[in-house]
Short mmCIF file of C-alpha atoms in Angstrom, two decimals:
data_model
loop_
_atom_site.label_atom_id
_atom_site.label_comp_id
_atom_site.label_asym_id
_atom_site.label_seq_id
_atom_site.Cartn_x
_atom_site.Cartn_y
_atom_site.Cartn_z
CA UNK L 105 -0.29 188.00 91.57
CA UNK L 106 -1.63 187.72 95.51
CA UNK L 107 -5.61 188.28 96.41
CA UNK L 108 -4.18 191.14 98.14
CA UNK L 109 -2.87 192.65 95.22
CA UNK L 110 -5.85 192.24 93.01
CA UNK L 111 -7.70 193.48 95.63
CA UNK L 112 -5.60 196.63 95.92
CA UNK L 113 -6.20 197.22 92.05
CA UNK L 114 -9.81 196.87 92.19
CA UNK L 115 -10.29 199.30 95.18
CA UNK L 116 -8.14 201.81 93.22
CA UNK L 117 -10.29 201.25 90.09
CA UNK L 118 -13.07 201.80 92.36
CA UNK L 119 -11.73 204.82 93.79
CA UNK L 120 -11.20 206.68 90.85
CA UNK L 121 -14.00 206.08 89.24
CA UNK L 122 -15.98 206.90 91.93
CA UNK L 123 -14.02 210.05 92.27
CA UNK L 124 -14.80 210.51 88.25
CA UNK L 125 -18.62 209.97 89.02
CA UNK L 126 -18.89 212.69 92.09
CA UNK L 127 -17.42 215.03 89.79
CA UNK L 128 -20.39 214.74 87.24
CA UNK L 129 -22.85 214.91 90.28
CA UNK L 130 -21.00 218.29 90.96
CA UNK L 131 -22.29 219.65 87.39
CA UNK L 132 -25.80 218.64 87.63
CA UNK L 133 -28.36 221.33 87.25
CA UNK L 134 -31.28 220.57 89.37
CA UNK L 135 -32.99 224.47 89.85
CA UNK L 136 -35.87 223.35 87.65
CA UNK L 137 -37.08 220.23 88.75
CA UNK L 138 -39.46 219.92 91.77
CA UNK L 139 -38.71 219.30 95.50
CA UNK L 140 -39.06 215.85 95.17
CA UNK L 141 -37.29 215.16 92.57
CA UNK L 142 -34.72 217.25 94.29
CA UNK L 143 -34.59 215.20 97.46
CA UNK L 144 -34.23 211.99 95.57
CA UNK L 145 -31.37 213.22 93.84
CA UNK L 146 -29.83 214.18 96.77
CA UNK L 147 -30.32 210.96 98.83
CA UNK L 148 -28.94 209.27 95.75
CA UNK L 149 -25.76 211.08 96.24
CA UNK L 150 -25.29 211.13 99.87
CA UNK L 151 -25.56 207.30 98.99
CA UNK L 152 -22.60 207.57 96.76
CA UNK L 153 -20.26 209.15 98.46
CA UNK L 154 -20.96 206.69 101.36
CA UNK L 155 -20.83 203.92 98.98
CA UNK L 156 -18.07 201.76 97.06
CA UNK L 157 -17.86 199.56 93.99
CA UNK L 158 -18.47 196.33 94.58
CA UNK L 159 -15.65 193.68 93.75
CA UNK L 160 -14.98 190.15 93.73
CA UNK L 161 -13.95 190.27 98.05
CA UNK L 162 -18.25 190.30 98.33
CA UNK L 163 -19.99 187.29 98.27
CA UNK L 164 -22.59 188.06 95.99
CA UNK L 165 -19.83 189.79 93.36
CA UNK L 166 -17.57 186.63 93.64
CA UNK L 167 -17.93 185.39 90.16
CA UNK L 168 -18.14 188.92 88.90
CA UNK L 169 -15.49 191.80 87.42
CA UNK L 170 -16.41 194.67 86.83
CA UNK L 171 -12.79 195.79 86.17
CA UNK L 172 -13.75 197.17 82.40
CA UNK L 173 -16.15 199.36 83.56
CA UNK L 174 -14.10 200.97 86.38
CA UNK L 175 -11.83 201.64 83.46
CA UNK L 176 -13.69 203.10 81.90
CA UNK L 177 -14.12 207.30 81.60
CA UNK L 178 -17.62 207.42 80.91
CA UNK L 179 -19.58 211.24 81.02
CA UNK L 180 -23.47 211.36 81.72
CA UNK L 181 -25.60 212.11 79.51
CA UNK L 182 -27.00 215.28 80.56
CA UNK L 183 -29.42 215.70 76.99
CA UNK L 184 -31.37 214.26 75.19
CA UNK L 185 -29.80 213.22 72.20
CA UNK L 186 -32.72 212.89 68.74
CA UNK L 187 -32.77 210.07 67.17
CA UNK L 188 -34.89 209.82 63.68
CA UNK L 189 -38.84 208.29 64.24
CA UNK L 190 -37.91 206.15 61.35
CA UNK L 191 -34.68 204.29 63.43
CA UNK L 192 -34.42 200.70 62.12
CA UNK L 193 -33.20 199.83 65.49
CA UNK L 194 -36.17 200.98 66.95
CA UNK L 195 -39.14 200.79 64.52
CA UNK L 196 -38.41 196.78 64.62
CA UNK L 197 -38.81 196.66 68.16
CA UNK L 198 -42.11 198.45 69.07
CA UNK L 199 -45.33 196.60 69.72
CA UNK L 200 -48.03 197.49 67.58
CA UNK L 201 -50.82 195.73 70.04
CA UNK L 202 -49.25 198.05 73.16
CA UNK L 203 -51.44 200.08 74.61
CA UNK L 204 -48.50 202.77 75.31
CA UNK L 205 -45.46 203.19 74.87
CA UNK L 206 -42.58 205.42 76.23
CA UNK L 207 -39.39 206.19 74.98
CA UNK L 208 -36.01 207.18 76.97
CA UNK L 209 -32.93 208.12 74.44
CA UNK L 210 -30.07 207.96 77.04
CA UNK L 211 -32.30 208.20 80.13
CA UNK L 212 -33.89 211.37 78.53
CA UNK L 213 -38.08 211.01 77.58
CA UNK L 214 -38.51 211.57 73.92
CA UNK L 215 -41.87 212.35 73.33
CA UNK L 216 -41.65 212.51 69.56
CA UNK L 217 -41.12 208.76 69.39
CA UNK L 218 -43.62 207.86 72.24
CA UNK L 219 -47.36 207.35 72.01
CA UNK L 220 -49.94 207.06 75.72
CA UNK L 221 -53.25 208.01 73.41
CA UNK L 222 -55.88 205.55 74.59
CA UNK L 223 -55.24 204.59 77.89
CA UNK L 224 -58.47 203.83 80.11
CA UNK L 225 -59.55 205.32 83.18
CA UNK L 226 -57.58 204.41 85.75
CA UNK L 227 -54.12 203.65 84.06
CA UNK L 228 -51.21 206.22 83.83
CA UNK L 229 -48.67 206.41 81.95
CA UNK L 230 -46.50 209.01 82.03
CA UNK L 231 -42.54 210.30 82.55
CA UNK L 232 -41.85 211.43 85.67
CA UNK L 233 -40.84 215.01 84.51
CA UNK L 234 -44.76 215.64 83.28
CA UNK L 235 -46.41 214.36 86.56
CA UNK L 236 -48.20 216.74 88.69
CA UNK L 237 -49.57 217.39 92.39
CA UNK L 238 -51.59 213.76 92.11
CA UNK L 239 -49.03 211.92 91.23
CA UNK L 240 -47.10 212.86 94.50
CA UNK L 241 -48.58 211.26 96.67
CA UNK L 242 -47.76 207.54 94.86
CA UNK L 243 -43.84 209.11 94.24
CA UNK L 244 -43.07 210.07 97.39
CA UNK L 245 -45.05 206.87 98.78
CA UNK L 246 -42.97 204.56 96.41
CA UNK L 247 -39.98 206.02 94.32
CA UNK L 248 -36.69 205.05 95.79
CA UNK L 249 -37.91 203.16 98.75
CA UNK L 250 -37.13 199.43 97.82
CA UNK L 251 -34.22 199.85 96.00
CA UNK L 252 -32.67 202.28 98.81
CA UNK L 253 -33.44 199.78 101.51
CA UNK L 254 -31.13 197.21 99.33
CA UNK L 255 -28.51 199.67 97.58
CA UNK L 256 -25.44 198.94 96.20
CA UNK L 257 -22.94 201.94 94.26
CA UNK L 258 -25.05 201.05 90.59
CA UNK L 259 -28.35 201.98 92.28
CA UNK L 260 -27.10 204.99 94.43
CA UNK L 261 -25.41 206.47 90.72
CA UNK L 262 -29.14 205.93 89.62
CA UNK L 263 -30.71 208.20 92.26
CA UNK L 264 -28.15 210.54 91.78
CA UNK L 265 -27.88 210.91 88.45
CA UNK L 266 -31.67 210.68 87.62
CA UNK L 267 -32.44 212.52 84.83
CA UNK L 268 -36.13 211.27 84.09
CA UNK L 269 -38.28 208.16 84.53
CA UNK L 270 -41.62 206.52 83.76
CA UNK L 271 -44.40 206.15 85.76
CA UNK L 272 -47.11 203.80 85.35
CA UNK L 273 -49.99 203.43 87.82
CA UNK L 274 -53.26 201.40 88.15
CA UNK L 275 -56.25 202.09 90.00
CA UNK L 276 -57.65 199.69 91.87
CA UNK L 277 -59.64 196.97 89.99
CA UNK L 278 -58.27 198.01 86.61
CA UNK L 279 -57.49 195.43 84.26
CA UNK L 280 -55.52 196.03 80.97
CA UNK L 281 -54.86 193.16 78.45
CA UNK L 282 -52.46 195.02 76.26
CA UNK L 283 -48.81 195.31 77.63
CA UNK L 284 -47.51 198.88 78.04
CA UNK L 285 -44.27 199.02 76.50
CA UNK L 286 -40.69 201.38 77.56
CA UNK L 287 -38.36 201.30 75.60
CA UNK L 288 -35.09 202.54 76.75
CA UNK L 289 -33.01 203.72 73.89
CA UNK L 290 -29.07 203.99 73.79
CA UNK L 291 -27.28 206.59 71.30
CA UNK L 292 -23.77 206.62 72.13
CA UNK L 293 -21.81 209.82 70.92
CA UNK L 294 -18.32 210.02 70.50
CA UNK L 295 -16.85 209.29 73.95
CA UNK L 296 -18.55 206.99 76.27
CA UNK L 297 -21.54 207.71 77.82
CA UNK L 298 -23.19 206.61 80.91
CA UNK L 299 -26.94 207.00 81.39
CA UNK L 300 -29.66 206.24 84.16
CA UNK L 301 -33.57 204.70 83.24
CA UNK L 302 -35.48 205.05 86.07
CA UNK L 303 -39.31 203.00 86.05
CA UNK L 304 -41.71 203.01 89.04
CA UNK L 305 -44.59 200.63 88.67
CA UNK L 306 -47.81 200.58 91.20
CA UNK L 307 -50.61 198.35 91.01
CA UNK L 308 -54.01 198.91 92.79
CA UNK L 309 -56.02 195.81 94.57
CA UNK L 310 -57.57 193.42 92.33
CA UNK L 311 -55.64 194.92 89.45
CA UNK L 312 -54.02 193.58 86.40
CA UNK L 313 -51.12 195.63 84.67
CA UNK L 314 -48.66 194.06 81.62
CA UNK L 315 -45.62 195.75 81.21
CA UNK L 316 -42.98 194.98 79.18
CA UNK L 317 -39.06 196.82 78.74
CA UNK L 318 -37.16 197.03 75.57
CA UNK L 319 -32.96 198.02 75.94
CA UNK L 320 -31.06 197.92 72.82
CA UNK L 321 -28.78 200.48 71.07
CA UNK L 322 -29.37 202.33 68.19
CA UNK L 323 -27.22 201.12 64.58
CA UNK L 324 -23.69 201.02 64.86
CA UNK L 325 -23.27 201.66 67.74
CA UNK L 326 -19.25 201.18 68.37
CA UNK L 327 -18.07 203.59 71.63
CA UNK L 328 -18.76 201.42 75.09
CA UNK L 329 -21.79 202.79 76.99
CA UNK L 330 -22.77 201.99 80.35
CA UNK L 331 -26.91 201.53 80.81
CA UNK L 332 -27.78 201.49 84.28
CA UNK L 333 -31.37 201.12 85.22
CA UNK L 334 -33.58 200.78 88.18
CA UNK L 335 -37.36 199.27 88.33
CA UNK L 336 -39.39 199.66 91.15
CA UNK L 337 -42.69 197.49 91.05
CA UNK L 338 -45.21 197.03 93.51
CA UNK L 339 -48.10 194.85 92.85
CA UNK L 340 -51.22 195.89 95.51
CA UNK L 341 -53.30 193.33 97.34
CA UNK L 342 -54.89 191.01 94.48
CA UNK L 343 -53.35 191.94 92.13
CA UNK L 344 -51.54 190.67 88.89
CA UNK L 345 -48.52 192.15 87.43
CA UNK L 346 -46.65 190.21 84.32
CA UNK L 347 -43.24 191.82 83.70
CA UNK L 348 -41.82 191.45 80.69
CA UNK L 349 -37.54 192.34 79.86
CA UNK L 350 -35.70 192.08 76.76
CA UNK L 351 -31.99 193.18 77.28
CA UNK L 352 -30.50 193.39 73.50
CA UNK L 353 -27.05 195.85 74.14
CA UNK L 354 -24.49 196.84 71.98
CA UNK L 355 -21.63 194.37 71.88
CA UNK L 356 -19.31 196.78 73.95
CA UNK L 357 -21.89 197.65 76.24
CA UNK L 358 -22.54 197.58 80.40
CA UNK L 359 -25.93 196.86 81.36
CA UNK L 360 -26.52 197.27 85.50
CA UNK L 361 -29.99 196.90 86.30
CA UNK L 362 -31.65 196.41 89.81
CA UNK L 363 -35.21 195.23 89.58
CA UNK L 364 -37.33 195.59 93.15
CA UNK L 365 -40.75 194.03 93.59
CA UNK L 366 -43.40 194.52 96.36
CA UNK L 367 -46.35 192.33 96.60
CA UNK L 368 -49.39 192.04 99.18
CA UNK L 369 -51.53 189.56 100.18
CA UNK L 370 -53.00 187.40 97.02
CA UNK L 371 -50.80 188.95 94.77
CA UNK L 372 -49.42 187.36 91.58
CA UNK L 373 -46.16 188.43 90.32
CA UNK L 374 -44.95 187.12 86.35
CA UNK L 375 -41.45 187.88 85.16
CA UNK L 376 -39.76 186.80 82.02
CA UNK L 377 -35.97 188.11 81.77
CA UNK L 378 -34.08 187.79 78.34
CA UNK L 379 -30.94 188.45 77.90
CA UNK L 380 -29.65 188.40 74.31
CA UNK L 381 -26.26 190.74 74.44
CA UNK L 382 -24.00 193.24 75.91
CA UNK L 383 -20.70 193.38 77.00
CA UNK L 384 -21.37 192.87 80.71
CA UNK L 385 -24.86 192.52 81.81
CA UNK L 386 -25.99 192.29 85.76
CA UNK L 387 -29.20 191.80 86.61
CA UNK L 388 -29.88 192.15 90.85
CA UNK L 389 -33.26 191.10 91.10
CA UNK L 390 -35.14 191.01 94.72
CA UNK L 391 -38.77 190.26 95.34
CA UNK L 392 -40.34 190.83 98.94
CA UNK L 393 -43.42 188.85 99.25
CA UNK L 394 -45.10 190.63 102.20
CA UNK L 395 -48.88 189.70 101.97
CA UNK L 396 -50.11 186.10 102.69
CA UNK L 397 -51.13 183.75 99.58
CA UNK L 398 -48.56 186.20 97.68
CA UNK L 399 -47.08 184.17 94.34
CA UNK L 400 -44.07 185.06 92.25
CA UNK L 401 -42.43 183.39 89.44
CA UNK L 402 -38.86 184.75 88.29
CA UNK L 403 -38.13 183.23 84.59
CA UNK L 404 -34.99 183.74 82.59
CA UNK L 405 -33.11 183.20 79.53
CA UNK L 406 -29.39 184.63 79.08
CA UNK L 407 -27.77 183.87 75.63
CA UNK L 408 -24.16 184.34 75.76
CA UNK L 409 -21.34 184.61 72.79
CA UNK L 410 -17.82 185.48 72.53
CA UNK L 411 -16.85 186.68 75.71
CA UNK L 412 -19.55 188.03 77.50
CA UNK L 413 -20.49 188.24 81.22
CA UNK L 414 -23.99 187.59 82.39
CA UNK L 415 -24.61 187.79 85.48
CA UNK L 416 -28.42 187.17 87.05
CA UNK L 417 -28.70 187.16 90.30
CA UNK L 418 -32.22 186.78 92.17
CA UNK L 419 -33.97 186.48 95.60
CA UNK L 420 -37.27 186.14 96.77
CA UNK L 421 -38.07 187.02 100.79
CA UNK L 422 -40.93 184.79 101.93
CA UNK L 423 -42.38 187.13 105.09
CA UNK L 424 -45.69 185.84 105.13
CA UNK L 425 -47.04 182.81 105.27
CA UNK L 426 -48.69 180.58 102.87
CA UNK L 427 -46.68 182.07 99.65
CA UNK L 428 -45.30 180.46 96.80
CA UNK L 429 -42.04 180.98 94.25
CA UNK L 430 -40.66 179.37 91.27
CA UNK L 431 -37.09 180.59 90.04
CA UNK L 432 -36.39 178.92 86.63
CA UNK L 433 -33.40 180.45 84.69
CA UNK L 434 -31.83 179.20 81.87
CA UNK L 435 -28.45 179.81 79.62
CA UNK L 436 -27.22 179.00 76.51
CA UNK L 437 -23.35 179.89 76.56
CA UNK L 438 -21.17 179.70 73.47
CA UNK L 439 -17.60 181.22 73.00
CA UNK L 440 -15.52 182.31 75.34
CA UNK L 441 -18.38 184.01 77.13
CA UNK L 442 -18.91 183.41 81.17
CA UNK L 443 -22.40 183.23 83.09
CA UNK L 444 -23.27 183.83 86.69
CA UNK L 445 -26.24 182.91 88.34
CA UNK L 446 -27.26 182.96 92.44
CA UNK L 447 -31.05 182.37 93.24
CA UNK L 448 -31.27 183.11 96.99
CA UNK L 449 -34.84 182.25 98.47
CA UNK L 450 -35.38 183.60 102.33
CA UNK L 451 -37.85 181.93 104.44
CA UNK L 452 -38.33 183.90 107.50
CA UNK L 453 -39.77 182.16 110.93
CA UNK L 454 -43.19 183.14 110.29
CA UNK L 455 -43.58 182.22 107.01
CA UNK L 456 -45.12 178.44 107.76
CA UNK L 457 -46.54 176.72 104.06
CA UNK L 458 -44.17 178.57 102.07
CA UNK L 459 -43.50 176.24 99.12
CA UNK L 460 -40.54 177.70 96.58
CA UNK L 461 -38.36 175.86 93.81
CA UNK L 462 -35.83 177.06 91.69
CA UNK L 463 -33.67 175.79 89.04
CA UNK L 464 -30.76 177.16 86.76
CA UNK L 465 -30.31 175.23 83.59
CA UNK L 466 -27.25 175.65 81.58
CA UNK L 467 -26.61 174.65 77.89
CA UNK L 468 -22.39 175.21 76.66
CA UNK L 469 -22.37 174.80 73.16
CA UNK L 470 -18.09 175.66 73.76
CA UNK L 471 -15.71 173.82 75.38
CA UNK L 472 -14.43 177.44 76.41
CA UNK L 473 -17.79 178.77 78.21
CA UNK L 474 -18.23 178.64 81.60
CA UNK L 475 -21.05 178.60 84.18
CA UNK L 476 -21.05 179.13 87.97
CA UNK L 477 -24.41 178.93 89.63
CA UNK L 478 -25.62 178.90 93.06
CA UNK L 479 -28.55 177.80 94.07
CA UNK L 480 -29.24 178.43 97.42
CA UNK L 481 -32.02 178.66 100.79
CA UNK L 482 -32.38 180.30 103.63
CA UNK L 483 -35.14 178.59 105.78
CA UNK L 484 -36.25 179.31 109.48
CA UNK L 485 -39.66 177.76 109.52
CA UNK L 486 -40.26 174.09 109.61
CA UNK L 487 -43.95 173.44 107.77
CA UNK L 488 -42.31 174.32 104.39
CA UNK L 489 -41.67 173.06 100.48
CA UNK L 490 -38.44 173.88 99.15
CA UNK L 491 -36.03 172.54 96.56
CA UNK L 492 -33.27 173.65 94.66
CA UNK L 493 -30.87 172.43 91.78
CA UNK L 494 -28.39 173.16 88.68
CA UNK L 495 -27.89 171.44 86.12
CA UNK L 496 -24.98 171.71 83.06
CA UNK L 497 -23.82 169.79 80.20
CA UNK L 498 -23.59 170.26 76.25
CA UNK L 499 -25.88 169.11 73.76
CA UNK L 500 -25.74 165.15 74.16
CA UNK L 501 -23.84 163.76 71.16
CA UNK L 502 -26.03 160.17 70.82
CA UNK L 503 -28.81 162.71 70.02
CA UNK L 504 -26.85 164.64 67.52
CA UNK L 505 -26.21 161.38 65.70
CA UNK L 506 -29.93 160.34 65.49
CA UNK L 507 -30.58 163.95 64.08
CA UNK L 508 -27.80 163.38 61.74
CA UNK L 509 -28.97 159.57 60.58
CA UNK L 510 -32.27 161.48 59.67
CA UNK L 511 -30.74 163.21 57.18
CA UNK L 512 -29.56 166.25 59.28
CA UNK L 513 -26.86 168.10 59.40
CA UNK L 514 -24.86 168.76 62.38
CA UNK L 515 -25.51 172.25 62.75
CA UNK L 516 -29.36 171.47 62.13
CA UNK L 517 -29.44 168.88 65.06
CA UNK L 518 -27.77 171.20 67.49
CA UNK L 519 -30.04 173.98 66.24
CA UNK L 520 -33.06 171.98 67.15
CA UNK L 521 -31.95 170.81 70.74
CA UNK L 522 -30.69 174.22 71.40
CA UNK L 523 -34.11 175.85 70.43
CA UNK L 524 -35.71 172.90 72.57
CA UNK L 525 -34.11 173.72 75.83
CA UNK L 526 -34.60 177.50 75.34
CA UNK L 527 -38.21 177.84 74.04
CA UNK L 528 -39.65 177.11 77.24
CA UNK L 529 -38.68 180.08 79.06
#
């Protein structure tokens, strides 16, 4: 078969799937819901129909199909389906030292199952379908903006298709030790179902804000889903932000997620991004560093089986001077299973003592996994720090055998030097 034939499949795919999505959007009932959240919606979809699925002819899609989901007939979930308080799947993931947590079933809040008691003055918590006049002026300020200035077809279906979100906002000076916890819930029905999680995080100066996301499915879960969420973060002048994402789907799941950050001058910026399962999981993660003395750190973990798709990609714009970045993913592949990584790092004219490093890490416990990873830079100032690298390679047999002359068994030994690499991140 010729490139140009594969690509003539994928743009049909693309086509009618599309065509399949604009459809739903023609179904939506948005009477009740306020201007806003009106507009949004309908920016979202004038991005769709303008848009395409990406394939594997773009550069930053190269090493990724999305072929299966294309495929896929998938209706949005337009309710909120219940599921019980007492869900196994759920009860064993909650945080008993949060100081709130939020619950989405399919996109949908479920305030049964959440709990925001005890916040203090200053933080908010709250799903975007309860906020009021005072929280419009920090939607229409934020929502949408990064992620529309860098959209793809997964984020425009996002807007479009929004169905509810959670906001959570800190005053300026506020500090909170205890994370605040959403938890994004997936309860597939009988036919596949697509849904949307929408989060908008705002920081004030001199801040400091936890937050930490949960996706998983509930038991059983069999039917293929597609989870596609959006984060929107913006950490204010000296601030501190740790981010915190656990990505745990269904084995015949789609997880698209695009993550946005905004930080100002003196800002800190911690993320820690674990991937444990799913189907096909994409994570497009971009950070804009736009205050001097800005910091960000991008960790990761992907643990891949059978045959997966992972696919992390990241990139952090250095616009101001006198900023540093750390990327440092890592990826323990097993199977059949396939991961991608790119970390892209900008550094723009202006941006003199910039001083960045990344590094993807890559563990294949099967002779069948594969890896590709691209570390790469983009640097136009010349007072700067910046290195790069990959490295991949199974767990070094010599070792093994000292394990194993200790009275270990195989399976022990590679345990141990598999935990090893990972625990780190």
């Amino acid at each position: 078969m010729t490139e140009t034939n594969v690509l003539t499949e994928e743009q049909t795919g693309s086509k009618t799937a599309k065509d399949r999505f604009i459809a739903e959007l023609e179904q939506l009932d948005g009477v009740q819901l306020p201007r806003w959240f009106q507009e949004l919606r309908a920016d979202g979809a004038a991005r769709v129909r303008e848009c395409e699925f990406p394939h594997h002819k773009e550069e930053d899609w190269r090493f990724t199909s999305i072929k299966p989901i294309l495929r896929t007939p998938f209706a949005v979930a337009k309710t909120l389906e219940r599921v019980p308080a007492g869900d196994p799947a759920l009860e064993q993931r909650r945080l008993p030292e949060s100081a709130a947590e939020l619950v989405f079933v399919n996109g949908h809040f479920a305030p049964e199952l959440s709990k925001t008691g005890g916040l203090p003055k200053g933080v908010t918590v709250t799903p975007f379908r309860q906020t009021d006049s005072q929280h419009e002026g920090v939607l229409g300020t934020h929502l949408d903006k990064y992620i529309a200035a860098r959209s793809n077809m997964f984020t425009a279906l996002n807007s479009a298709f929004l169905q509810d979100g959670a906001l959570v906002q800190a005053e300026d000076g506020v500090k909170l030790d205890q994370p605040i916890h959403l938890i994004h819930v997936s309860a597939p029905g009988e036919e596949p179902l697509a849904a949307f999680g929408r989060v908008l995080v705002v920081t004030g100066a001199n801040s400091e804000l936890r937050v930490a996301e949960s996706h998983f499915s509930t038991a059983g879960a069999s039917v293929p889903y597609l989870n596609n969420v959006v984060t929107e973060m913006v950490v204010g002048e000296g601030a501190v932000m740790h981010h915190y994402k656990v990505t745990e789907e269904a084995s015949e799941a789609f997880h698209m997620a695009g993550i946005r950050v905004h930080q100002g001058q003196e800002s800190v910026f911690h993320s820690h991004n674990i991937t444990l399962s799913g189907r096909i999981v994409r994570h497009d993660f971009s950070v804009e560093l736009q205050g001097e003395g800005a910091d960000c750190q991008l960790n990761g973990l992907y643990l891949t089986d059978n045959e997966q798709l992972v696919d992390n990609y990241t990139s952090i714009d250095h616009a101001k001077a006198h900023c540093t970045s750390w990327i440092g993913y890592k990826g323990v592949l097993d199977g059949r299973s396939r991961g991608v990584f790119t970390g892209h790092v900008m550094v723009r004219p202006d941006s003199q003592k910039t001083d960045s490093n990344q590094l993807n890490s890559n563990m294949l416990l099967s002779e069948n996994a594969t890896i590709d990873t691209k570390p790469q830079l983009e640097i136009f100032a010349d007072d700067v720090k910046c290195t790069h690298g990959s490295t991949t390679g199974g767990p070094h047999e010599r070792v093994i055998f000292y394990f194993r002359t200790r009275g270990m068994t195989e399976a022990m030994a590679r345990g141990m030097l598999t935990y090893g690499f990972a625990s780190d991140v």
